[in-house]
XYZ file of N, CA, C and O in Angstrom:
740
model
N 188.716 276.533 107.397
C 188.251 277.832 107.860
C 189.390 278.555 108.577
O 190.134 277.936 109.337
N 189.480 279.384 108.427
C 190.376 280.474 109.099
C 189.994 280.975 110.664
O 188.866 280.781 111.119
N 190.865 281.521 111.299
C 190.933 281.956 112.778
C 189.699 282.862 112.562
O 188.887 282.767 113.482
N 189.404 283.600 111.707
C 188.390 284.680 111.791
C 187.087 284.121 111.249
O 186.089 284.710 111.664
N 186.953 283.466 110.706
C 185.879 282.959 110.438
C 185.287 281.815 111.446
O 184.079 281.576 111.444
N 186.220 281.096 112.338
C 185.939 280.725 113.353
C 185.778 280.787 114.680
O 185.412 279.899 115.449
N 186.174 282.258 114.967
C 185.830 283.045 115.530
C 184.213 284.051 115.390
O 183.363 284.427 116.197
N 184.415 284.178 113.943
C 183.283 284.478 113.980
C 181.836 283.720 113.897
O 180.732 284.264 113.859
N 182.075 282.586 113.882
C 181.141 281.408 114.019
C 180.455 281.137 115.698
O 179.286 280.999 116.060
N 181.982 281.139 116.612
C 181.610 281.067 118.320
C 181.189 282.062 118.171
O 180.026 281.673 118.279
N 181.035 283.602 117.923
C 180.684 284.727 118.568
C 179.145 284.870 118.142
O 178.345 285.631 118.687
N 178.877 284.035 117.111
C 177.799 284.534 116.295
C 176.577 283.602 116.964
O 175.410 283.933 117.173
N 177.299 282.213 117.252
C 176.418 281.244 118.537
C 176.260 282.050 119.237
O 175.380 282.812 118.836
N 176.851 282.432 120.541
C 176.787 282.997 121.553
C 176.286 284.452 121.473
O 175.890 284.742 122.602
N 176.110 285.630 120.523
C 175.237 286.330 120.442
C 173.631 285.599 120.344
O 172.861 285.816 121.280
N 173.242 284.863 119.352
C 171.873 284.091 119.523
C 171.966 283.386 120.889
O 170.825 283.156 121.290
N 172.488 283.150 121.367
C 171.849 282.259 122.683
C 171.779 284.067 123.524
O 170.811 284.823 123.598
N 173.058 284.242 123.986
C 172.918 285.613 124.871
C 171.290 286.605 124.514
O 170.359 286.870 125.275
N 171.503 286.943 123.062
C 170.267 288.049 122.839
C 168.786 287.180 123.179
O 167.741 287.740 123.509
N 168.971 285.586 123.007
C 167.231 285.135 122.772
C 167.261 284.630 124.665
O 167.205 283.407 124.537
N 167.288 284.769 125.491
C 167.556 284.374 126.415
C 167.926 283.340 127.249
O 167.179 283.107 128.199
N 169.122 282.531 127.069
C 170.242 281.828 127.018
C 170.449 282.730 129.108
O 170.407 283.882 129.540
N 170.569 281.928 129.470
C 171.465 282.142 130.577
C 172.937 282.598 130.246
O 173.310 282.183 129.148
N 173.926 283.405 130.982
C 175.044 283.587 130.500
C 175.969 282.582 130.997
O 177.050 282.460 130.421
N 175.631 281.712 132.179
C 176.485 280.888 131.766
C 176.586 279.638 131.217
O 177.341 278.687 131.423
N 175.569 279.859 130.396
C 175.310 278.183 129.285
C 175.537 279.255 127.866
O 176.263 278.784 126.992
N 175.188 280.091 127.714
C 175.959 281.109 126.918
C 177.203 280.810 126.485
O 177.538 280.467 125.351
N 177.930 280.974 127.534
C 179.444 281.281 127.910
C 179.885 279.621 127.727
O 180.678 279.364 126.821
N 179.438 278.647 128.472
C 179.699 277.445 127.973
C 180.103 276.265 126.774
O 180.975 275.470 126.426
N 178.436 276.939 126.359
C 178.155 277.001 124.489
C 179.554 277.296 123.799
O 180.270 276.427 123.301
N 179.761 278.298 123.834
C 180.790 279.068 123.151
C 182.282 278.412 123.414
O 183.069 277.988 122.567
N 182.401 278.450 124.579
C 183.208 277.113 125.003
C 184.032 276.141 124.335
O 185.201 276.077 123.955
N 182.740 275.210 124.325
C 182.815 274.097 124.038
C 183.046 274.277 122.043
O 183.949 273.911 121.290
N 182.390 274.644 121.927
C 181.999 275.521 120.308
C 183.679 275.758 119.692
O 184.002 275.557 118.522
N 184.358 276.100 120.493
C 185.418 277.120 120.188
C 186.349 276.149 120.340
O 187.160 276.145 119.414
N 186.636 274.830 121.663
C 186.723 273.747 121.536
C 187.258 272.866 120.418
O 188.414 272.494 120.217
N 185.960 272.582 119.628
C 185.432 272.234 118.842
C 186.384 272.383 117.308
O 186.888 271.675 116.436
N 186.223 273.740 117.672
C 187.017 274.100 116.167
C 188.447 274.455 116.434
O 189.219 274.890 115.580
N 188.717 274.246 117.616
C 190.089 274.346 117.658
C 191.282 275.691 118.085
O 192.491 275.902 117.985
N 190.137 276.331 118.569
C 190.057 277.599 119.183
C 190.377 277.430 120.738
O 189.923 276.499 121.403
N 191.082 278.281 121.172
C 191.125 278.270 122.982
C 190.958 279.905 123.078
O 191.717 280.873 123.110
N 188.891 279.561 123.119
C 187.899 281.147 123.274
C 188.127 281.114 124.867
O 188.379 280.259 125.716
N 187.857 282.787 124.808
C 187.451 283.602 126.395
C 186.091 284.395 125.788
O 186.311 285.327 125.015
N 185.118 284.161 126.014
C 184.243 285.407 126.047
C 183.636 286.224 127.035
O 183.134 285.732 128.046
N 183.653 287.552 126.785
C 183.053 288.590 128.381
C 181.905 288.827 127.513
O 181.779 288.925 126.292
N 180.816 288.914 128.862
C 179.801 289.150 128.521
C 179.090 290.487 129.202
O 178.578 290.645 130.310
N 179.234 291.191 128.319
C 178.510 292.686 129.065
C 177.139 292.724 128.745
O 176.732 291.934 127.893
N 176.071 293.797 129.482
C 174.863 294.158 128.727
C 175.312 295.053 127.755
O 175.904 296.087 128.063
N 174.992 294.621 126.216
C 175.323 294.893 125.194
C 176.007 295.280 124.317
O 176.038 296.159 123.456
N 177.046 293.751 124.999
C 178.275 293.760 123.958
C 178.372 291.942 124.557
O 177.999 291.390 125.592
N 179.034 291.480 123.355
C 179.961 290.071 123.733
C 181.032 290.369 123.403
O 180.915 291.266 122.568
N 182.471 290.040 123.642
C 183.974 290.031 123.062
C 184.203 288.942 123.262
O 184.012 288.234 124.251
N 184.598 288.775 122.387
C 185.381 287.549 122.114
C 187.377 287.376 122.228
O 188.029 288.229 121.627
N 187.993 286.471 122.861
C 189.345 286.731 122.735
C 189.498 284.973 121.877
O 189.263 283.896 122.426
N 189.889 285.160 120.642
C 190.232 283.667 120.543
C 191.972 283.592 120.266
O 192.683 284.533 119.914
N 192.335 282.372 120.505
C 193.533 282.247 120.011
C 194.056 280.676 119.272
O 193.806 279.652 119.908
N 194.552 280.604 118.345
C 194.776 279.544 117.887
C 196.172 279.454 117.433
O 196.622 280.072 116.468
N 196.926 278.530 118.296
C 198.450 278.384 118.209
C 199.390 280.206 118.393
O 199.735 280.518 119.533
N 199.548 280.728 117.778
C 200.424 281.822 117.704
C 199.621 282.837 117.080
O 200.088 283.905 116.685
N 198.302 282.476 116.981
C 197.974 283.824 116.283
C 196.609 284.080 117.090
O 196.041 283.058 117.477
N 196.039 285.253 117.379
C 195.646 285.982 118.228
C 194.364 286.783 117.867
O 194.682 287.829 117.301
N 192.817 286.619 118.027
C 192.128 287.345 118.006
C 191.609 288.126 118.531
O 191.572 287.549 119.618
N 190.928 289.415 118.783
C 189.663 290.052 119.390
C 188.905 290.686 118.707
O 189.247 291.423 117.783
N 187.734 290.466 119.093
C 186.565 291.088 118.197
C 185.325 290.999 119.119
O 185.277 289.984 119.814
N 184.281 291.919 119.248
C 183.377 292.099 119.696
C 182.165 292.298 118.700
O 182.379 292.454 117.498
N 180.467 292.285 119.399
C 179.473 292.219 118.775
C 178.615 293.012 119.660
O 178.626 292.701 120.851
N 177.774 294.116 119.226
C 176.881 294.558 119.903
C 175.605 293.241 120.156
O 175.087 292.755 119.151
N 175.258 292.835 121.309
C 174.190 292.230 122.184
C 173.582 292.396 123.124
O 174.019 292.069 124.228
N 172.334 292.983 122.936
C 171.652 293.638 123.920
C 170.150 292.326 124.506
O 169.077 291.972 124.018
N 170.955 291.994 125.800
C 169.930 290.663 125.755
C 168.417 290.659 126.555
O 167.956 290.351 127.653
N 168.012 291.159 125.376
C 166.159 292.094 126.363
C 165.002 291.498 125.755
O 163.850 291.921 125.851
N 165.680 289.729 124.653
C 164.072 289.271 124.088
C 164.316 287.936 124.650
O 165.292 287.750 125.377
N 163.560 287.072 124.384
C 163.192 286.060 125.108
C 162.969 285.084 124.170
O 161.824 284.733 124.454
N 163.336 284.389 123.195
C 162.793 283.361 121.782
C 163.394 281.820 122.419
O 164.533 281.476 122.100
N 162.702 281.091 123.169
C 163.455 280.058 123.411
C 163.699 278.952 122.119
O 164.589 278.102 122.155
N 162.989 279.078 121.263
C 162.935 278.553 120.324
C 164.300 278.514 119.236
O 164.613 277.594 118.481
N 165.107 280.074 119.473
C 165.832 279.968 118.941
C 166.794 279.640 119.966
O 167.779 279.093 119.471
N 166.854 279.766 121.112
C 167.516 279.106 121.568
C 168.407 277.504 121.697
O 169.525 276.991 121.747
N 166.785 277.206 121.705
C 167.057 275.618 121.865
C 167.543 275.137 120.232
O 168.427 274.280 120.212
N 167.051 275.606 118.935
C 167.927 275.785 117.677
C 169.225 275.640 117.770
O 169.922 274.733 117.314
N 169.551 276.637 118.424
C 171.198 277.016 118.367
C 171.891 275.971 119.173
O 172.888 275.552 118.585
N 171.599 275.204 120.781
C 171.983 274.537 121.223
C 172.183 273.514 120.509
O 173.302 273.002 120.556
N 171.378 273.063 119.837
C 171.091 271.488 118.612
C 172.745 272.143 117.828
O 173.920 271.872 118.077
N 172.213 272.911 117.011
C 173.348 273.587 116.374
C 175.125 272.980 117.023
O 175.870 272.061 116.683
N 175.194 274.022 118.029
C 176.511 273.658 119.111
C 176.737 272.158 119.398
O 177.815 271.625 119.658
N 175.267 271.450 119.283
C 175.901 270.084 119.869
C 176.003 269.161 118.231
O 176.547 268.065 118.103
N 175.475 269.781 117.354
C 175.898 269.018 115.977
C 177.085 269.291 115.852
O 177.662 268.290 115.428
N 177.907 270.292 116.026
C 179.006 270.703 115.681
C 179.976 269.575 116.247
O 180.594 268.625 115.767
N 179.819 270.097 117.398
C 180.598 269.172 118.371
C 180.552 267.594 118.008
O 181.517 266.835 117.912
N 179.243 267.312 117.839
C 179.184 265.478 117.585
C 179.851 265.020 115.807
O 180.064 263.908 115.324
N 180.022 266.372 115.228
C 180.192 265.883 113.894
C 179.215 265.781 113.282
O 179.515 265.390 112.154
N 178.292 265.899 113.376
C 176.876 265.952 112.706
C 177.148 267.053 111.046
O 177.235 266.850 109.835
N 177.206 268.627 112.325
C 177.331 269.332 110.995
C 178.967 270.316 111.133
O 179.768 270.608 112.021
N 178.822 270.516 109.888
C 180.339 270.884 109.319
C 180.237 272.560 109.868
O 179.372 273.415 109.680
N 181.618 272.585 110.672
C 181.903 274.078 111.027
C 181.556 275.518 109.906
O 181.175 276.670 110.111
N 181.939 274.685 108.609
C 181.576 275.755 107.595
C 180.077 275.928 107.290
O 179.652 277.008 106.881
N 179.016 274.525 107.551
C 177.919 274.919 107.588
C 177.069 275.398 108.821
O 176.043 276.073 108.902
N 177.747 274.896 109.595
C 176.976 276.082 111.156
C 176.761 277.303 111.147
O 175.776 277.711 111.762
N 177.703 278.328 110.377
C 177.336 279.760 110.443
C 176.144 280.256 109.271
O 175.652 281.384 109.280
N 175.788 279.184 108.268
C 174.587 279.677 107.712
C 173.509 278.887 108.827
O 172.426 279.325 109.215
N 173.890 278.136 109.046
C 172.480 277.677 110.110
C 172.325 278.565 111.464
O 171.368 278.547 112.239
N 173.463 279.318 111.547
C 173.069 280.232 113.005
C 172.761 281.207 112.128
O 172.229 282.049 112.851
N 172.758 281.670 110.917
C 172.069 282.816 110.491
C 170.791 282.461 110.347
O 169.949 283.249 110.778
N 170.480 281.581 109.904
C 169.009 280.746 109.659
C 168.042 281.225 111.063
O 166.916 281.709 111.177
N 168.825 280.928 111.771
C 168.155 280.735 113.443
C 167.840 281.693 113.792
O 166.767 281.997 114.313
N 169.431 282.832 113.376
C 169.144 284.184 114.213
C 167.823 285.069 113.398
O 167.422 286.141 113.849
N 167.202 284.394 112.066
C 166.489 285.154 111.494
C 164.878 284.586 111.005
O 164.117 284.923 110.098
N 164.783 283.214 112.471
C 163.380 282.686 112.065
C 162.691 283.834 113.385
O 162.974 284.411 114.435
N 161.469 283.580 112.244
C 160.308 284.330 113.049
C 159.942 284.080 114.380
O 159.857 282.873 114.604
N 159.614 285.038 115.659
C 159.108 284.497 116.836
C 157.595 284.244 116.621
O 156.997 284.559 115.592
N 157.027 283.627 117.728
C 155.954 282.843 117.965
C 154.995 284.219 117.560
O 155.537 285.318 117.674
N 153.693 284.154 117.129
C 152.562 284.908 116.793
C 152.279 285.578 117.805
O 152.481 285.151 118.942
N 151.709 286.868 117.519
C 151.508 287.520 118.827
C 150.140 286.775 119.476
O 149.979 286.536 120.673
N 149.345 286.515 118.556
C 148.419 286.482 118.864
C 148.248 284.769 119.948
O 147.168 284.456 120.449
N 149.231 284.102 120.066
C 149.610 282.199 120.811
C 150.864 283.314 121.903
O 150.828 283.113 123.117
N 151.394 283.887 121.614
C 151.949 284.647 122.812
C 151.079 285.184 124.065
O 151.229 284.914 125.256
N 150.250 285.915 123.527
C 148.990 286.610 124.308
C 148.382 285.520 124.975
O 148.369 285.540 126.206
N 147.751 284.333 124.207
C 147.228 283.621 124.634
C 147.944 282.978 126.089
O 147.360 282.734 127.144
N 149.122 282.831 125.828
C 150.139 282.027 126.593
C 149.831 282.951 128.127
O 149.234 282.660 129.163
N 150.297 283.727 127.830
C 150.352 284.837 128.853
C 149.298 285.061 129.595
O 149.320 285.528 130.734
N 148.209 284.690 128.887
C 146.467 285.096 129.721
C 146.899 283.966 130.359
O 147.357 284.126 131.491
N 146.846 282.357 129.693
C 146.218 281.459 130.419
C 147.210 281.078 131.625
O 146.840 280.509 132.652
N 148.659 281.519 131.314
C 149.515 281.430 132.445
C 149.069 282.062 133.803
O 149.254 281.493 134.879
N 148.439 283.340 133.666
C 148.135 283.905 134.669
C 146.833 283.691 135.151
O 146.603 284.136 136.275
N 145.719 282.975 134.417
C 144.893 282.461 135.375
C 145.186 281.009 135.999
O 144.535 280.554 136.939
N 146.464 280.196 135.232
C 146.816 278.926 136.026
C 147.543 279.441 137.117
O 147.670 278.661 138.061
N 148.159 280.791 137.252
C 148.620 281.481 138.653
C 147.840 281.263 139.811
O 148.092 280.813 140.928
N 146.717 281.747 139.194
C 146.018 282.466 139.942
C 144.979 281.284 140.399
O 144.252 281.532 141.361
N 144.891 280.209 139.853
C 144.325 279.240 140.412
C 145.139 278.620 141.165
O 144.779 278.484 142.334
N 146.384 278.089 140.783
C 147.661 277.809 142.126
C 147.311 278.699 143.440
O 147.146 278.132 144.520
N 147.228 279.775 143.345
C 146.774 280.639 144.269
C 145.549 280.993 145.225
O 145.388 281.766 146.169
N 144.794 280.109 144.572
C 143.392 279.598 145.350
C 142.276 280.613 144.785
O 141.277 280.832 145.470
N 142.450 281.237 143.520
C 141.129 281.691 142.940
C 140.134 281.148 143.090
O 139.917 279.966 142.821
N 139.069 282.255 143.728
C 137.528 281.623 143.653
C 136.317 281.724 142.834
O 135.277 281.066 142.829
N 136.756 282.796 142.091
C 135.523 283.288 141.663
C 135.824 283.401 139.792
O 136.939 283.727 139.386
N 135.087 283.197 139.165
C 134.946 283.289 138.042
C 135.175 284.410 137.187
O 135.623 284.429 136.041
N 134.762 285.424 137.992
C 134.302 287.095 137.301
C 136.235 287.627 137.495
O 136.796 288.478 136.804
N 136.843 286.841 138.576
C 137.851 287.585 138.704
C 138.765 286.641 137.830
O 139.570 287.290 137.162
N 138.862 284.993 137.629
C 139.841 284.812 136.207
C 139.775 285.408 135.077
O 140.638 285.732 134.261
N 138.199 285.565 135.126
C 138.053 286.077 133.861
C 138.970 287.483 133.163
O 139.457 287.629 132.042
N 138.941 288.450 134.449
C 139.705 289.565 134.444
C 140.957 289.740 134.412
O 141.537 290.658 133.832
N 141.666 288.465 135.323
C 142.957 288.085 135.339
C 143.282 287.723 133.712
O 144.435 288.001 133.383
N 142.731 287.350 133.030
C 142.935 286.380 131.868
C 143.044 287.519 130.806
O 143.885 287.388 129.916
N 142.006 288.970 130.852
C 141.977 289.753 129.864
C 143.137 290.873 130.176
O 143.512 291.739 129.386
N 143.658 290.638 131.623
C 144.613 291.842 132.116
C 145.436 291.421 131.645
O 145.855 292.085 130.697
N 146.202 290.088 131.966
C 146.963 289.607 131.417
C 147.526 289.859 130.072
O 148.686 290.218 129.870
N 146.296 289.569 128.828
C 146.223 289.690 127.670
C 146.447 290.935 127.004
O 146.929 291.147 125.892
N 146.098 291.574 127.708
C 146.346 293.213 127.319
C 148.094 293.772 127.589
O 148.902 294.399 126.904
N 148.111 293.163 128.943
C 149.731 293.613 128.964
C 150.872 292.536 128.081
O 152.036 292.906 127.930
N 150.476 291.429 127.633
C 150.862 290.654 126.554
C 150.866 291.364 125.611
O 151.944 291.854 125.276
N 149.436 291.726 124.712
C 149.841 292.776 123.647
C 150.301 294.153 123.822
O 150.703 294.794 122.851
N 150.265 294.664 125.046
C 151.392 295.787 125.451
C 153.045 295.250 125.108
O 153.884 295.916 124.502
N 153.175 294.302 125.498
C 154.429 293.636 125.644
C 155.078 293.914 123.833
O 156.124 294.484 123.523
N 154.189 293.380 123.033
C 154.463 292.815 121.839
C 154.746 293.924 121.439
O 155.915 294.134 121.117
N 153.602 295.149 121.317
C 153.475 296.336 120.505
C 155.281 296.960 121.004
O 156.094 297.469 120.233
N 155.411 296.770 122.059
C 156.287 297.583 122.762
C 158.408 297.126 122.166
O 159.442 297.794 122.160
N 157.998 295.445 121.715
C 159.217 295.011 121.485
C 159.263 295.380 119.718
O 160.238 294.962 119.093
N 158.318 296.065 119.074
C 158.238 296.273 118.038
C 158.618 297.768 117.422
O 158.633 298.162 116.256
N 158.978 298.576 118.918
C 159.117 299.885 118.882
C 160.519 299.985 118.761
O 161.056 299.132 119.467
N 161.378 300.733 118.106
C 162.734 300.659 118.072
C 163.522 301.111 119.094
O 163.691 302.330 119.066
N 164.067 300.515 120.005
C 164.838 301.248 121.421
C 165.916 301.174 121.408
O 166.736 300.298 121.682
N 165.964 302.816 120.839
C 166.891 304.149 120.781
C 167.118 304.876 121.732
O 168.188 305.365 122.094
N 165.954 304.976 122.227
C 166.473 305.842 123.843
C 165.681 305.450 125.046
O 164.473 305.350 125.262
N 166.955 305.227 125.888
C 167.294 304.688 127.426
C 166.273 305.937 127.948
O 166.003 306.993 127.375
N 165.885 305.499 129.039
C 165.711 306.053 130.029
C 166.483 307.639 130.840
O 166.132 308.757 131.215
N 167.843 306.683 130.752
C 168.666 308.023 130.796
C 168.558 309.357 129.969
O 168.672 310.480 130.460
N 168.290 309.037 128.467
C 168.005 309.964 127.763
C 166.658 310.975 127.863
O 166.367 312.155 127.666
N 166.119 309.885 128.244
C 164.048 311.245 129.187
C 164.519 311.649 130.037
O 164.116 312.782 130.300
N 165.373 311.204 130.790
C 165.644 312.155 132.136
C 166.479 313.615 131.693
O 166.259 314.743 132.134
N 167.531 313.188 130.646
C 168.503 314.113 130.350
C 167.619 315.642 129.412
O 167.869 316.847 129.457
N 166.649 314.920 128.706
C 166.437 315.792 127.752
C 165.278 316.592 128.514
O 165.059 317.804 128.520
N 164.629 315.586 129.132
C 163.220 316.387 129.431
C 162.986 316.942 131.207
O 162.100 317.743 131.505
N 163.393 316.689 131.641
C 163.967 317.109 132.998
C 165.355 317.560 133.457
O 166.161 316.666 133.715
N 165.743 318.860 133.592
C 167.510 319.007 133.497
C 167.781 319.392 134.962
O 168.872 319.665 135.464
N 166.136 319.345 135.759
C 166.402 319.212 137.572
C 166.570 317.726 137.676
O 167.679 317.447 138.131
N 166.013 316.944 137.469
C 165.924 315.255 137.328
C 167.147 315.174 137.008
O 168.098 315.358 137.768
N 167.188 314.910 135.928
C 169.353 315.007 135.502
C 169.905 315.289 136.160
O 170.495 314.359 136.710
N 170.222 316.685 136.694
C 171.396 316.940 137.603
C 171.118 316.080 138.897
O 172.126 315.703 139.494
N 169.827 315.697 139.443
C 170.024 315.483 140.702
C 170.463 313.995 140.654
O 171.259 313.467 141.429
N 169.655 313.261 139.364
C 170.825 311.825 138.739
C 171.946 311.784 138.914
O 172.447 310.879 139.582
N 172.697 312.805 138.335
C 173.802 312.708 138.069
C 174.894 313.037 139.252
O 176.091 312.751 139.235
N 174.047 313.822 140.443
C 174.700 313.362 141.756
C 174.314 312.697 142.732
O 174.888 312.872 143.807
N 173.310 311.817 142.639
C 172.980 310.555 143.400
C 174.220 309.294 142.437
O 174.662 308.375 143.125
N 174.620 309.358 141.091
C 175.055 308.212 140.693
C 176.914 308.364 140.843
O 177.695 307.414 140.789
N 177.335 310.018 141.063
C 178.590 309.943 141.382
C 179.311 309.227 142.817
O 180.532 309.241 142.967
């Protein structure tokens, strides 16, 4: 494999861990060790939504970056990709086959909305019993509030986000804006 293709292998780990929610510095580790691995001596910076990558191998010199915007939560692919990083590393699997298996990963389905929701109700009435709930009428409510802002949640990660916040303020308020824009100078 070539400097760029092994480069683009660490960057392509470390976008799936960064975007599915990976801590950044087991992220950053991952990649690491990953880069390690193949013989690479990686640096990666990690911005909100971007990774760069600096690799270098003997005399020759990479950079390349990836848009990553890390706002979902799939531990599943997470913990995938870690297996992944540590096959690599143990010899398990071949550097040239890791980057179809991190494509594999980056493109299995998340959990059903409908075992998400669930998750989410019953989490918050096991809250709320940690918490010394007494009454019945009110888990019950806890359990459907819950559930509702679960499928709020879902409907909402399904919406395409194109525009920031900044952009409602800019377009639709231009007193809001300006007064933004000198509270942030």
């Amino acid at each position: 494999m070539t400097l760029e293709e092994h480069s683009d292998l660490v960057l392509g780990i470390a976008r799936v861990l960064f975007i599915n929610g990976q801590s950044t510095d087991q992220t950053l580790d991952a990649a690491e060790r990953l880069g390690n691995t193949v013989g690479l001596h990686t640096k990666i910076v990690a911005r909100w939504g971007e990774l760069q990558l600096q690799a270098e191998d003997g005399d020759a010199r990479l950079i390349s970056a990836v848009v990553a915007d890390p706002t979902g939560v799939d531990m599943d692919r997470v913990a995938s990709a870690m297996r992944a990083v540590e096959d690599v590393n143990a010899g398990r699997l071949a550097p040239a086959a890791a980057m179809g298996a991190i494509n594999a990963i980056s493109q299995a389905p998340s959990a059903p909305t409908w075992l998400f929701t669930l998750a989410a109700a019953a989490g918050a009435v096991a809250l709320a019993v940690i918490f010394g709930i007494q009454h019945l009428p009110a888990a019950v409510l806890i359990f459907v509030s819950a559930g509702a802002g679960a499928l709020c949640a879902a409907a909402w990660r399904g919406i395409p986000q194109t525009l920031s916040f900044n952009h409602f303020v800019h377009r639709c308020s231009p007193a809001l804006s300006a007064r933004w824009r000198s509270d942030t100078s």
